[in-house]
Amino acid sequence: MAIACVTTRASLGVAAPEVTVEVHLSNGLPAFNLVGLPETSVKEAKERVRSALINAGFEFPQRRITVNLAPADLPKQGGRYDLPIAIGILAASKQIPDTHLRDHEFIGELALSGQIRPCTGILPVIIDARKQDKALVLPLENRADAELVGYRKCFFAAHLQALAQYLHGQASLPGLTQDLEWLDSQTDTDHKCLSDVIGQYQAKRALEIAAAGNHNLLFLGPPGTGKTMLASRMMQLLPPLDYDEALEVAAIHSVAGISIPMQAFYQRPFRSPHHTSSAISLVGGGSYPKPGEISLAHRGVLFLDEVAEFPRKVLDCLREPMETGEVVISRAAAKLTFASRFQLIAAMNPSPCGDSANARATQDQIQRYLARLSGPFIDRFDLTIEVPRLPQGTLTTGERGESSRDVAQRVHQARERQLSRAGVLNAELTGKQLSQTAGFNQQDLEFLEQSVNQLGLSVRSYHRLQRVARTIADLEQSTAVDRRHIAQALGYRAMDRLLNSLKAPY
């Protein structure tokens, strides 16, 4: 009887819980039994491991082999268990020593030739292994993931023979050789500039306010007025991620099987799903839950173009994540949580025919079109701004305005003031923090409440208007918020004015 234990890690959302691969060789008819709640791709490891060991020059034991993946109540999926199973069989059959197995973790998929293939979702594995301070053996092609984390105890193997020589002490495996100096936090490969947008000064101002306070923004206007162009310039106004935030974003992308280019490591994500996207593609899910678009937009921007064309039920799925900053997906096998603290920017036409000024649609048709967005969903936009057609002659004589670099400087300074004052950006202020740090006087709050009642807005909108007014004051370097800032915040409620003019029910 021979037993060997090898440590690896499973994939459970953005977590990587430890899994012990127990291999038992016993007498009896040759058999290969795999237990421990494996799904189909894990069960197929039996044939991959058998061929890989034989083709790599090892002996496959002609005995009864039992492989247990513990804990047994944790679902196992993917080809990442091939390598630890093969190492366990080699150790149990005494073809390699088991002296270093306790200090190492192994993960990788095996080709039939014995080559070690890369796996998806490796970044959470490296992060959790670093917390345990364990040496980690990875496929050579996953080296870029290890370089992002910078964990020095990562080693890389391209073939099963090379790994066996390492465990015998006859050779070494390559590790990390460079620091994170190659990661430039100021890397910028996107040359889109806000000055490319002609006119639309009010929309540009709203974009600056949204960037400064991390507010949700809705552009409302006819086709061709620059709504999508404005939204794409948002990324040039936002500061780069810090290292911990960038690693958090990269881990979510790794679980989804998406690799972030090295030169874009510190760039905030910008996701723009098509309006035919399903609720699962936006929120995440599936039999084995994967992050959706809103989690892939974590710490960045989610842009919904032609937002009224999205199914209403799909949009309403975004309401809770917009408030909580996370998505909880419950399945029979597991309950997973994905971070989804994103900034929402949306664009839409004011009527089904595109232009409300020269509308071919009736008022009833416009009402039904706008009713595709539920009231609670509209309520979660801090700013809704009209983007009208440009006056005649603007295209040839209109000034282009400030560059993204100039606006970004004001945005960065306003963000620094918010973080130094309350520790969070204005859009994330709680009601208590608003009353303690916003700097409103009683008369201005009464004016704001009266305006909210006249417009028929909710209590949520009342607090959102306070946050927008606070951001406007921060951009003007004002410590207190006065009525002028509140009036400007009330001016960025184009959707409310449109709905009131049509008397459209929420």
Coordinates of C-alpha atoms in Angstrom, one line a residue, residues 37-363:
L37 CA -16.9 15.7 -6.7
P38 CA -15.1 15.9 -10.0
E39 CA -17.0 17.2 -13.1
T40 CA -16.5 15.8 -16.6
S41 CA -13.3 17.6 -17.5
V42 CA -11.7 16.4 -14.3
K43 CA -12.8 12.8 -14.8
E44 CA -11.2 12.9 -18.2
A45 CA -7.9 13.6 -16.5
K46 CA -7.5 9.8 -16.1
E47 CA -6.7 9.3 -19.7
R48 CA -4.6 12.5 -20.1
V49 CA -2.5 11.6 -17.0
R50 CA -2.0 7.9 -18.2
S51 CA -0.8 9.0 -21.7
A52 CA 1.4 11.8 -20.3
L53 CA 3.2 9.6 -17.9
I54 CA 3.9 6.9 -20.5
N55 CA 5.0 9.3 -23.2
A56 CA 7.2 11.2 -20.7
G57 CA 9.1 8.0 -20.0
F58 CA 7.6 7.0 -16.7
E59 CA 5.9 3.8 -15.7
F60 CA 2.2 3.9 -15.2
P61 CA 1.4 1.6 -12.2
Q62 CA -0.6 -1.5 -13.2
R63 CA -2.4 -1.5 -9.8
R64 CA -5.6 -0.2 -8.4
I65 CA -5.3 3.6 -8.3
T66 CA -7.7 5.7 -6.2
V67 CA -7.4 9.5 -6.4
N68 CA -9.4 11.6 -3.9
L69 CA -9.8 15.4 -4.3
A70 CA -10.4 16.7 -0.8
P71 CA -12.5 18.4 0.4
A72 CA -15.1 16.2 -1.2
D73 CA -18.0 18.7 -1.0
L74 CA -16.1 21.3 -3.1
P75 CA -16.9 21.0 -6.9
K76 CA -13.8 20.5 -9.0
Q77 CA -13.7 21.6 -12.7
G78 CA -11.1 22.1 -15.4
G79 CA -7.9 20.5 -16.4
R80 CA -5.8 22.1 -13.6
Y81 CA -5.8 18.9 -11.6
D82 CA -3.9 16.9 -14.2
L83 CA -0.4 17.9 -12.9
P84 CA -1.0 17.3 -9.2
I85 CA -2.6 13.9 -10.0
A86 CA 0.4 12.9 -12.1
I87 CA 2.8 14.0 -9.4
G88 CA 0.8 12.1 -6.8
I89 CA 1.0 8.9 -8.8
L90 CA 4.7 9.3 -9.4
A91 CA 5.3 9.9 -5.7
A92 CA 3.0 7.0 -4.6
S93 CA 4.9 4.6 -7.0
K94 CA 8.3 5.9 -5.7
Q95 CA 9.3 7.2 -9.1
I96 CA 10.0 10.6 -7.5
P97 CA 10.8 11.5 -3.9
D98 CA 8.0 13.0 -1.8
T99 CA 10.3 15.1 0.4
H100 CA 9.4 18.4 -1.2
L101 CA 5.7 17.8 -1.8
R102 CA 4.6 19.3 1.5
D103 CA 6.3 22.6 0.7
H104 CA 5.0 23.0 -2.9
E105 CA 1.7 23.4 -4.7
F106 CA 1.2 22.2 -8.2
I107 CA -1.3 23.3 -10.9
G108 CA -1.4 22.6 -14.6
E109 CA -3.0 20.7 -17.5
L110 CA -1.2 17.9 -19.2
A111 CA -0.9 17.2 -22.9
L112 CA -0.6 13.6 -24.0
S113 CA 3.1 14.1 -24.7
G114 CA 3.8 15.2 -21.1
Q115 CA 3.9 18.9 -21.8
I116 CA 2.4 21.2 -19.2
R117 CA -0.3 23.4 -20.6
P118 CA -1.5 26.8 -19.2
C119 CA -4.7 27.2 -17.2
T120 CA -7.2 30.0 -16.8
G121 CA -8.0 31.6 -13.5
I122 CA -4.4 31.3 -12.3
L123 CA -4.1 34.8 -10.7
P124 CA -6.3 34.0 -7.6
V125 CA -4.2 30.8 -7.2
I126 CA -0.9 32.9 -7.0
I127 CA -2.5 35.5 -4.7
D128 CA -3.7 32.8 -2.2
A129 CA -0.5 30.8 -2.4
R130 CA 1.4 34.0 -1.5
K131 CA -0.8 34.4 1.6
Q132 CA 0.2 30.8 2.6
D133 CA 3.9 31.5 1.7
K134 CA 4.1 28.2 -0.3
A135 CA 6.2 27.5 -3.3
L136 CA 4.0 27.2 -6.4
V137 CA 4.8 25.3 -9.6
L138 CA 3.0 26.6 -12.6
P139 CA 2.9 26.0 -16.4
L140 CA 5.6 28.1 -18.1
E141 CA 3.0 29.9 -20.2
N142 CA 1.4 31.3 -17.1
R143 CA 4.5 33.2 -16.2
A144 CA 3.0 36.6 -17.1
D145 CA 0.3 36.1 -14.4
A146 CA 3.0 35.4 -11.8
E147 CA 4.9 38.5 -12.9
L148 CA 1.8 40.7 -12.2
V149 CA 1.7 39.4 -8.6
G150 CA 5.5 39.4 -8.2
Y151 CA 5.6 36.3 -6.0
R152 CA 9.1 35.1 -5.8
K153 CA 8.3 31.5 -4.9
C154 CA 6.7 30.8 -8.3
F155 CA 8.5 28.3 -10.5
F156 CA 7.6 27.3 -14.0
A157 CA 7.7 23.9 -15.8
A158 CA 7.2 23.2 -19.4
H159 CA 7.3 19.4 -19.3
L160 CA 6.8 16.6 -16.8
Q161 CA 10.3 15.4 -17.2
A162 CA 11.8 18.8 -16.2
L163 CA 9.6 18.9 -13.1
A164 CA 10.6 15.3 -12.1
Q165 CA 14.3 16.3 -12.4
Y166 CA 13.6 19.3 -10.1
L167 CA 11.9 17.2 -7.5
H168 CA 14.9 14.8 -7.7
G169 CA 17.2 17.7 -7.0
Q170 CA 19.0 17.2 -10.3
A171 CA 17.9 20.5 -11.9
S172 CA 16.3 23.8 -11.2
L173 CA 13.1 25.4 -12.6
P174 CA 13.0 29.0 -13.9
G175 CA 11.5 31.5 -11.5
L176 CA 10.8 35.2 -11.6
T177 CA 13.8 37.3 -12.5
Q178 CA 12.5 40.8 -12.8
D179 CA 10.7 43.3 -10.5
L180 CA 7.5 45.2 -11.2
E181 CA 9.5 48.1 -12.5
W182 CA 8.3 47.3 -16.1
L183 CA 4.8 48.1 -15.0
D184 CA 4.4 51.8 -15.8
S185 CA 1.4 53.3 -14.0
Q186 CA 1.3 56.2 -16.5
T187 CA 1.1 53.9 -19.6
D188 CA -1.3 55.4 -22.0
T189 CA -1.9 53.8 -25.4
D190 CA -5.2 55.5 -26.1
H191 CA -5.0 58.9 -27.9
K192 CA -8.6 59.9 -27.7
C193 CA -8.9 63.4 -26.4
L194 CA -11.9 65.4 -25.2
S195 CA -10.9 68.3 -27.5
D196 CA -12.0 66.0 -30.4
V197 CA -15.6 66.7 -29.5
I198 CA -16.8 69.9 -31.1
G199 CA -19.1 72.0 -29.0
Q200 CA -21.3 70.3 -26.4
Y201 CA -19.8 72.2 -23.5
Q202 CA -22.5 71.3 -21.0
A203 CA -22.1 67.6 -21.8
K204 CA -18.3 68.0 -21.4
R205 CA -18.9 69.7 -18.0
A206 CA -21.2 66.9 -16.9
L207 CA -18.6 64.3 -18.0
E208 CA -16.0 66.2 -15.9
I209 CA -18.3 66.2 -12.8
A210 CA -19.1 62.5 -13.3
A211 CA -15.3 61.6 -13.5
A212 CA -14.5 63.8 -10.4
G213 CA -17.1 62.2 -8.1
N214 CA -17.5 58.8 -9.8
H215 CA -21.2 59.6 -10.6
N216 CA -23.4 57.6 -12.9
L217 CA -24.2 59.6 -16.1
L218 CA -26.9 59.3 -18.8
F219 CA -26.6 61.1 -22.1
L220 CA -29.9 61.9 -23.8
G221 CA -29.9 63.1 -27.4
P222 CA -30.6 62.4 -31.1
P223 CA -28.2 60.2 -33.1
G224 CA -24.9 61.7 -34.2
T225 CA -24.6 64.4 -31.5
G226 CA -21.5 62.8 -29.9
K227 CA -22.9 60.8 -27.0
T228 CA -20.7 57.7 -27.7
M229 CA -17.7 59.9 -28.5
L230 CA -18.1 61.7 -25.1
A231 CA -18.4 58.4 -23.2
S232 CA -15.2 57.0 -24.8
R233 CA -13.3 60.1 -23.5
M234 CA -14.1 59.3 -19.9
M235 CA -11.2 57.0 -19.6
Q236 CA -8.7 59.8 -20.3
L237 CA -10.1 61.8 -17.3
L238 CA -9.8 59.0 -14.7
P239 CA -6.6 58.4 -12.7
P240 CA -4.8 55.1 -13.1
L241 CA -5.5 52.2 -10.7
D242 CA -3.1 51.7 -7.8
Y243 CA -1.4 48.3 -7.6
D244 CA -3.9 46.6 -5.2
E245 CA -6.8 47.8 -7.3
A246 CA -5.1 46.7 -10.6
L247 CA -4.4 43.2 -9.1
E248 CA -8.1 43.0 -8.0
V249 CA -9.2 43.8 -11.5
A250 CA -6.7 41.4 -13.1
A251 CA -7.9 38.6 -10.8
I252 CA -11.5 39.0 -12.0
H253 CA -10.4 39.0 -15.6
S254 CA -8.3 35.9 -15.0
V255 CA -11.3 34.0 -13.7
A256 CA -13.2 35.0 -16.8
G257 CA -10.3 33.7 -19.0
I258 CA -9.3 37.2 -20.1
S259 CA -5.7 38.2 -19.9
I260 CA -4.8 41.9 -19.4
P261 CA -2.0 43.2 -21.5
M262 CA 1.1 44.2 -19.5
Q263 CA 1.1 47.7 -20.8
A264 CA -2.6 48.1 -19.7
F265 CA -2.2 46.7 -16.1
Y266 CA -3.0 50.0 -14.4
Q267 CA -5.6 51.2 -16.8
R268 CA -9.2 51.1 -15.7
P269 CA -11.5 48.7 -17.6
F270 CA -14.0 50.0 -20.1
R271 CA -16.7 47.6 -21.0
S272 CA -19.4 48.3 -23.7
P273 CA -21.7 45.3 -24.1
H274 CA -24.2 45.2 -27.0
H275 CA -27.9 45.8 -26.3
T276 CA -28.7 42.2 -27.2
S277 CA -26.7 41.0 -24.1
S278 CA -28.6 38.7 -21.7
A279 CA -28.9 39.2 -18.0
I280 CA -26.3 36.4 -17.3
S281 CA -23.8 38.0 -19.7
L282 CA -24.1 41.3 -17.8
V283 CA -24.5 40.1 -14.2
G284 CA -22.6 36.8 -14.5
G285 CA -23.7 33.3 -13.8
G286 CA -23.8 29.9 -15.6
S287 CA -23.7 26.4 -14.3
Y288 CA -20.2 27.2 -13.0
P289 CA -20.6 30.9 -12.4
K290 CA -18.3 33.3 -14.2
P291 CA -18.1 37.1 -13.8
G292 CA -20.3 39.2 -16.1
E293 CA -19.7 42.5 -17.8
I294 CA -20.4 44.5 -14.6
S295 CA -17.7 42.6 -12.7
L296 CA -15.3 43.0 -15.6
A297 CA -16.0 46.7 -15.4
H298 CA -15.0 46.7 -11.7
R299 CA -13.0 49.9 -10.8
G300 CA -13.8 51.1 -14.3
V301 CA -16.6 52.2 -16.6
L302 CA -19.6 50.2 -17.9
F303 CA -21.0 52.0 -21.0
L304 CA -24.5 51.0 -22.2
D305 CA -25.0 52.6 -25.7
E306 CA -28.7 52.7 -26.8
V307 CA -29.7 51.8 -23.3
A308 CA -33.4 51.9 -24.1
E309 CA -32.8 48.9 -26.5
F310 CA -31.7 46.7 -23.6
P311 CA -34.5 44.5 -22.2
R312 CA -36.0 46.1 -19.1
K313 CA -35.5 43.0 -17.0
V314 CA -31.8 43.0 -17.9
L315 CA -31.4 46.7 -16.9
D316 CA -33.2 46.1 -13.6
C317 CA -30.7 43.4 -12.7
L318 CA -28.1 46.2 -12.5
R319 CA -29.9 48.1 -9.8
E320 CA -28.7 46.1 -6.7
P321 CA -25.0 45.8 -7.9
M322 CA -25.0 49.6 -8.5
E323 CA -25.9 50.1 -4.8
T324 CA -23.9 47.3 -3.1
G325 CA -20.8 47.2 -5.4
E326 CA -21.0 43.4 -5.7
V327 CA -22.8 40.5 -7.3
V328 CA -23.9 37.5 -5.4
I329 CA -24.6 34.4 -7.6
S330 CA -26.2 31.5 -5.8
R331 CA -26.2 28.0 -7.3
A332 CA -26.9 24.6 -5.9
A333 CA -23.2 23.8 -5.6
A334 CA -21.9 27.2 -4.4
K335 CA -22.6 30.8 -3.6
L336 CA -20.1 33.2 -5.2
T337 CA -19.5 36.9 -4.8
F338 CA -17.9 39.0 -7.5
A339 CA -16.9 42.6 -6.9
S340 CA -18.7 45.0 -9.3
R341 CA -18.0 48.6 -8.2
F342 CA -18.3 50.2 -11.5
Q343 CA -19.3 53.6 -12.9
L344 CA -22.3 53.5 -15.3
I345 CA -22.5 55.7 -18.4
A346 CA -25.4 55.3 -20.7
A347 CA -26.7 56.9 -23.9
M348 CA -30.1 56.9 -25.5
N349 CA -32.3 58.7 -27.9
P350 CA -35.2 60.9 -26.6
S351 CA -37.7 59.1 -28.8
P352 CA -38.0 55.9 -30.8
C353 CA -37.5 57.9 -34.1
G354 CA -34.3 59.4 -32.7
D355 CA -35.1 63.1 -32.4
S356 CA -37.9 64.5 -30.2
A357 CA -37.6 68.0 -31.9
N358 CA -38.7 66.6 -35.3
A359 CA -40.5 63.5 -34.0
R360 CA -42.4 61.3 -36.3
A361 CA -43.5 59.4 -33.2
T362 CA -46.6 60.3 -31.2
Q363 CA -46.5 61.3 -27.6

